[in-house]
Coordinates of C-alpha atoms and ligand atoms in Angstrom, one line a residue:
G1 CA 36.9 -28.2 20.7
K2 CA 38.4 -24.9 21.3
R3 CA 39.5 -24.6 17.6
D4 CA 36.1 -25.5 16.2
G5 CA 34.9 -22.9 18.2
R6 CA 37.2 -20.3 17.0
G7 CA 36.3 -22.0 13.2
T8 CA 32.8 -21.0 13.7
F9 CA 33.3 -17.4 15.0
R10 CA 35.2 -16.7 12.0
F11 CA 33.1 -18.6 9.6
F12 CA 30.3 -16.3 11.8
Q13 CA 32.5 -13.2 11.1
L14 CA 32.4 -13.7 7.6
E15 CA 29.3 -14.4 7.0
M16 CA 28.1 -11.4 8.4
G17 CA 31.0 -9.2 6.6
Q18 CA 29.6 -10.9 3.1
A19 CA 26.0 -10.2 4.1
L20 CA 26.8 -6.3 5.3
K21 CA 28.5 -6.1 1.7
V22 CA 25.3 -7.8 0.0
R23 CA 23.3 -5.3 1.7
A24 CA 25.6 -2.3 1.0
L25 CA 25.4 -3.3 -2.7
R26 CA 21.7 -3.4 -2.7
E27 CA 21.7 0.1 -1.1
Q28 CA 23.4 1.2 -4.0
E29 CA 21.9 -0.2 -6.6
L30 CA 18.3 0.9 -5.6
R31 CA 19.5 4.4 -5.1
A32 CA 21.1 4.4 -8.6
G33 CA 17.7 2.6 -9.4
I34 CA 15.4 5.4 -8.2
L35 CA 17.2 7.8 -9.3
R36 CA 17.2 6.2 -13.1
G37 CA 13.4 5.8 -12.5
E38 CA 13.3 1.9 -12.6
I39 CA 10.4 2.1 -9.9
E40 CA 7.4 2.2 -11.2
P41 CA 3.8 2.2 -10.6
F42 CA 1.8 -0.9 -10.6
Y43 CA -2.4 -0.4 -10.6
Q44 CA -4.6 -2.9 -8.6
P45 CA -8.0 -2.9 -9.3
V46 CA -10.8 -1.3 -6.3
V47 CA -14.1 -2.7 -7.2
A48 CA -17.7 -1.9 -5.5
L49 CA -19.6 -5.1 -4.2
P50 CA -21.1 -7.0 -4.9
G51 CA -21.7 -5.9 -8.9
R52 CA -17.7 -5.4 -9.3
E53 CA -18.1 -1.9 -10.8
L54 CA -14.7 -0.5 -10.9
I55 CA -13.9 2.3 -8.8
G56 CA -10.7 2.8 -8.8
F57 CA -6.9 1.8 -8.5
E58 CA -4.4 1.3 -5.8
V59 CA -0.6 2.0 -6.9
L60 CA 1.5 -0.5 -6.1
A61 CA 5.5 -0.2 -6.3
R62 CA 7.8 -2.4 -8.4
W63 CA 11.6 -2.6 -9.3
R64 CA 12.2 -2.7 -12.7
H65 CA 15.5 -4.2 -12.1
P66 CA 18.1 -3.9 -15.4
D67 CA 19.4 -7.8 -14.5
Q68 CA 16.6 -9.3 -12.4
G69 CA 13.2 -8.3 -14.4
L70 CA 10.4 -6.9 -11.9
L71 CA 10.9 -6.9 -8.2
G72 CA 8.1 -6.9 -5.7
P73 CA 7.4 -4.4 -2.6
G74 CA 9.1 -7.4 -0.3
E75 CA 12.4 -7.4 -2.0
F76 CA 13.1 -3.7 -1.6
I77 CA 10.6 -1.7 0.8
Q78 CA 12.0 -2.5 3.9
L79 CA 15.4 -1.7 2.8
A80 CA 14.4 1.7 1.6
E81 CA 12.3 2.4 5.1
E82 CA 15.5 1.8 7.1
T83 CA 18.0 3.9 4.5
G84 CA 15.5 6.8 4.3
M85 CA 15.5 6.4 0.4
I86 CA 11.5 5.4 0.7
A87 CA 10.7 8.9 0.7
D88 CA 12.2 9.5 -2.2
L89 CA 10.7 6.5 -3.7
S90 CA 7.1 7.1 -2.5
W91 CA 6.7 10.5 -3.2
S92 CA 8.5 10.4 -6.8
L93 CA 6.2 6.8 -7.2
M94 CA 2.7 9.4 -6.5
R95 CA 3.7 12.0 -8.7
Q96 CA 4.0 9.1 -11.2
A97 CA 0.6 7.6 -10.5
C98 CA -1.2 11.2 -10.1
N99 CA -0.3 11.8 -13.4
D100 CA -1.1 8.5 -15.1
A101 CA -4.4 8.6 -12.8
R102 CA -5.1 12.3 -14.3
L103 CA -6.1 10.5 -17.9
W104 CA -8.5 8.0 -16.4
P105 CA -12.2 8.3 -16.5
A106 CA -13.1 11.2 -13.8
H107 CA -15.1 9.0 -11.2
L108 CA -12.1 6.7 -10.9
Q109 CA -9.9 7.0 -7.7
L110 CA -6.3 6.1 -6.6
A111 CA -5.0 5.0 -3.6
V112 CA -1.5 5.8 -3.0
N113 CA 0.5 3.7 0.3
I114 CA 2.1 6.2 2.8
S115 CA 5.2 4.7 4.8
P116 CA 5.9 5.5 8.6
L117 CA 8.6 7.7 7.6
Q118 CA 6.8 9.8 5.3
L119 CA 3.8 10.6 7.9
Q120 CA 6.4 11.6 10.6
D121 CA 7.5 14.5 7.9
R122 CA 5.8 17.6 9.2
Q123 CA 5.6 18.7 5.5
M124 CA 4.0 16.0 4.4
P125 CA 0.5 17.5 3.8
E126 CA 2.4 20.0 1.5
R127 CA 4.2 18.0 -0.2
V128 CA 0.9 16.0 -1.1
L129 CA -0.7 19.4 -1.9
A130 CA 2.1 20.0 -4.3
I131 CA 2.0 17.0 -6.0
L132 CA -1.5 17.4 -6.8
T133 CA -1.2 21.0 -8.0
E134 CA 1.8 20.1 -10.0
T135 CA -0.2 17.1 -12.1
G136 CA -3.5 18.6 -12.0
F137 CA -5.1 15.8 -10.1
A138 CA -8.0 16.5 -7.9
P139 CA -7.7 15.7 -4.3
S140 CA -11.1 14.3 -3.9
R141 CA -9.5 11.6 -6.1
L142 CA -6.9 10.3 -3.9
E143 CA -6.9 8.4 -1.3
I144 CA -3.9 7.8 1.5
E145 CA -3.6 4.3 3.0
I146 CA -1.5 4.4 6.0
T147 CA -0.9 1.2 8.4
E148 CA -0.6 1.3 12.3
T149 CA 3.1 1.0 12.5
A150 CA 3.0 4.1 11.0
L151 CA 0.8 5.5 13.8
V152 CA 2.5 4.2 16.8
Q153 CA 5.9 6.7 16.0
D154 CA 4.0 10.1 16.9
L155 CA 0.6 10.1 17.3
E156 CA 0.0 13.6 17.4
A157 CA 1.7 14.3 14.3
A158 CA -0.1 11.8 12.5
R159 CA -3.3 13.5 13.8
I160 CA -2.5 17.0 12.7
A161 CA -1.2 15.6 9.4
L162 CA -3.9 13.7 8.6
R163 CA -6.3 16.4 9.4
S164 CA -4.9 18.6 7.0
L165 CA -4.5 16.5 4.2
Q166 CA -8.7 15.4 4.9
N167 CA -9.4 19.2 5.1
I168 CA -8.3 19.6 1.4
G169 CA -10.6 16.5 0.4
V170 CA -8.0 13.6 0.3
R171 CA -9.3 10.5 2.3
I172 CA -7.5 8.6 4.4
A173 CA -7.8 4.7 4.8
L174 CA -6.4 2.6 7.6
D175 CA -4.6 -0.2 6.1
D176 CA -4.2 -3.9 7.2
F177 CA -7.0 -3.4 9.6
G178 CA -6.9 -6.1 12.3
T179 CA -2.9 -6.7 12.1
G180 CA -1.7 -4.4 14.4
Y181 CA -1.5 -4.0 18.1
S182 CA -4.2 -1.9 19.4
S183 CA -6.7 -1.0 15.8
L184 CA -9.4 0.1 18.3
Y185 CA -7.0 2.6 20.0
H186 CA -6.3 4.3 16.7
L187 CA -9.8 4.2 15.9
R188 CA -10.8 6.0 18.8
E189 CA -8.0 8.7 18.4
L190 CA -8.2 9.4 14.7
K191 CA -10.5 10.2 12.1
F192 CA -9.9 7.8 8.9
D193 CA -12.7 7.2 6.1
K194 CA -11.8 4.0 5.3
L195 CA -11.0 0.3 6.8
K196 CA -9.1 -2.2 4.6
I197 CA -9.8 -5.2 6.0
D198 CA -6.2 -7.6 5.9
R199 CA -6.3 -10.0 3.2
S200 CA -5.2 -12.8 6.1
Y201 CA -9.0 -12.4 7.3
V202 CA -10.5 -12.6 3.8
A203 CA -8.2 -15.1 1.9
S204 CA -10.6 -18.0 2.6
I205 CA -14.0 -17.3 4.8
P206 CA -15.7 -20.7 5.6
L207 CA -19.4 -19.6 6.3
G208 CA -19.9 -19.8 9.8
S209 CA -16.0 -19.8 10.4
E210 CA -14.7 -18.2 13.2
R211 CA -12.7 -16.0 11.0
A212 CA -16.3 -15.3 9.6
K213 CA -17.7 -14.0 12.4
L214 CA -14.6 -11.7 12.9
V215 CA -14.6 -10.2 9.6
D216 CA -18.5 -9.8 10.2
A217 CA -17.8 -7.5 13.0
I218 CA -15.2 -5.5 11.5
I219 CA -17.3 -4.7 8.9
A220 CA -20.3 -3.9 11.7
L221 CA -17.7 -2.0 13.7
G222 CA -16.7 0.0 10.5
S223 CA -20.3 1.2 9.4
S224 CA -21.1 1.9 13.4
L225 CA -18.5 4.5 12.7
G226 CA -19.3 5.9 9.4
L227 CA -16.4 4.4 7.6
V228 CA -16.3 2.2 4.4
T229 CA -14.9 -1.0 3.9
T230 CA -12.4 -2.7 1.5
A231 CA -11.9 -6.5 1.6
E232 CA -8.2 -7.0 0.5
G233 CA -7.1 -10.2 -0.8
I234 CA -10.1 -11.5 -2.5
E235 CA -9.3 -14.3 -4.3
S236 CA -12.5 -16.6 -4.9
A237 CA -16.0 -15.5 -6.2
S238 CA -17.7 -17.5 -3.2
S239 CA -16.9 -15.2 -0.6
V240 CA -18.0 -11.7 -2.9
E241 CA -22.0 -12.2 -2.2
W242 CA -21.2 -13.1 1.6
L243 CA -19.1 -9.8 2.1
A244 CA -21.6 -7.9 0.4
E245 CA -24.5 -8.8 2.2
Q246 CA -22.4 -8.1 5.6
G247 CA -22.3 -4.6 4.1
C248 CA -18.5 -4.4 3.0
T249 CA -18.3 -1.7 0.6
Y250 CA -15.9 -2.7 -1.9
G251 CA -13.1 -5.4 -2.7
Q252 CA -9.9 -5.7 -4.1
G253 CA -7.9 -8.8 -4.9
F254 CA -6.5 -11.7 -7.7
L255 CA -9.9 -12.6 -8.3
F256 CA -11.0 -9.1 -9.8
G257 CA -7.4 -8.0 -11.0
R258 CA -3.7 -8.1 -10.3
P259 CA -1.7 -5.2 -10.3
M260 CA -0.6 -4.5 -13.7
D261 CA 1.6 -2.1 -15.4
K262 CA 0.2 1.4 -16.6
P263 CA 0.0 -0.3 -20.6
A264 CA -2.3 -3.1 -19.3
T265 CA -4.4 -0.2 -17.0
D266 CA -4.9 1.5 -20.0
L267 CA -5.9 -1.2 -22.3
L268 CA -8.5 -2.5 -19.1
L269 CA -10.0 1.1 -19.3
N270 CA -10.0 1.6 -22.9
E271 CA -11.9 -1.9 -23.2
W272 CA -14.2 -1.1 -20.0
S273 CA -15.2 2.1 -21.6
D274 CA -16.0 0.5 -24.9
V275 CA -18.3 -2.0 -22.8
A276 CA -19.6 0.8 -21.3
G277 CA -20.6 2.2 -24.4
K278 CA -18.5 5.7 -23.9
Ligands
C2E1 P1 -0.9 -3.7 0.6 O1 -0.6 -2.0 0.9 O2 -1.5 -4.2 1.9 O3 -1.0 -4.2 -0.9 C1 -1.4 -5.1 -1.3 C2 -0.7 -6.4 -1.4 O4 -1.6 -7.3 -1.1 C3 -0.1 -6.3 -2.3 O5 0.9 -7.2 -2.6 C4 -0.8 -7.4 -3.6 O6 -0.3 -7.6 -5.2 C5 -1.3 -8.0 -2.8 N1 -2.7 -8.7 -3.2 C6 -3.8 -8.0 -3.6 N2 -4.5 -9.0 -3.9 C7 -4.3 -10.3 -3.4 C8 -4.8 -11.7 -3.7 O7 -5.8 -11.7 -4.1 N3 -3.9 -12.5 -3.1 C9 -2.9 -12.0 -2.7 N4 -2.4 -13.2 -2.2 N5 -2.3 -10.9 -2.6 C10 -2.8 -10.2 -2.9 P2 2.4 -6.3 -3.1 O8 2.3 -5.7 -4.6 O9 3.6 -7.0 -3.2 O10 2.8 -5.1 -2.0 C11 3.4 -5.6 -0.7 C12 3.1 -4.5 0.2 O11 4.3 -3.6 0.1 C13 1.9 -3.5 0.2 O12 0.8 -4.0 0.9 C14 2.7 -2.3 0.9 O13 2.5 -2.6 2.4 C15 3.8 -2.1 0.6 N6 4.0 -1.5 -0.5 C16 3.8 -1.4 -1.8 N7 3.9 -0.7 -2.5 C17 4.5 0.6 -1.3 C18 5.1 1.6 -1.9 O14 4.6 2.8 -2.8 N8 4.6 2.7 -0.3 C19 4.9 1.9 0.4 N9 4.7 2.7 1.5 N10 4.8 0.5 0.7 C20 4.3 -0.1 -0.6
CA2 CA1 -2.2 -0.8 1.0
CA3 CA1 -3.1 -3.8 3.0
CA4 CA1 -23.6 -7.9 9.8

């Protein structure tokens, strides 16, 4: 009846108010967390296929929350995007990562994710250059990963920004390839250095399946455009050989290594250099 309806409405209002409060609190927490340096770089290995030689790492953000422990990007990246905090967060993460990566063996690369908001910033290339100069990290060792959502906003601005980064030697990867609405359009309009095949394609690749045909076609498309490809989210050894045979250049996934903090990364690099006899 009428009373029920009103009750439901009040309940709904209450819930909305509650949700907004929770969100406002979370926002305050994140803002303070960024200032306190709680956003930490984690590094996931990227390897060459099929031999699995380490070629570098992708930096992934983690929030070391004072009471909630380690939080993944799923818990804060969207909020950071919506509130504009993503810029501060990402630039600070890039600075930390370049600073760490500077001490890695010189042939190892660093890949950094750039958000749509950062790509719209006209000063984006100068900001990258400033971080490289400040940390002494070579531009040729840096790769910037962008998703297609970042490109839909303003393609011309993106073109200018990406070109000026490429002019100083930074490489550009198109991330999550195959999940956007107009992947081919973006490939035609912009010059990338690398395609990262989304892990939804890679997760399990039964031989002869439709998915396998798609992965094969993406790799062929990439190589015909002169791009290298990375398959993301490789979890099983069975797909490694096959991906390499199709011409996929690099691989990334839990099979080779999970994202890890700086101490664990340094440990891995030490063991690796012992094995290599350096
Ligand atoms: P992404 O750029 O596609 O990063 C790869 C994601 O796949 C990471 O999730 C990684 O942990 C996960 N992954 C890697 N290998 C495997 C695997 O074998 N199996 C499975 N199931 N997952 C795997 P993560 O760290 O949770 O990051 C999620 C997304 O958050 C990233 O996706 C990226 O879009 C975003 N992100 C992370 N750090 C940053 C950042 O610093 N800035 C921006 N703008 N976005 C970020
Ligand atoms: Ca990425
Ligand atoms: Ca990706
Ligand atoms: Ca092929």
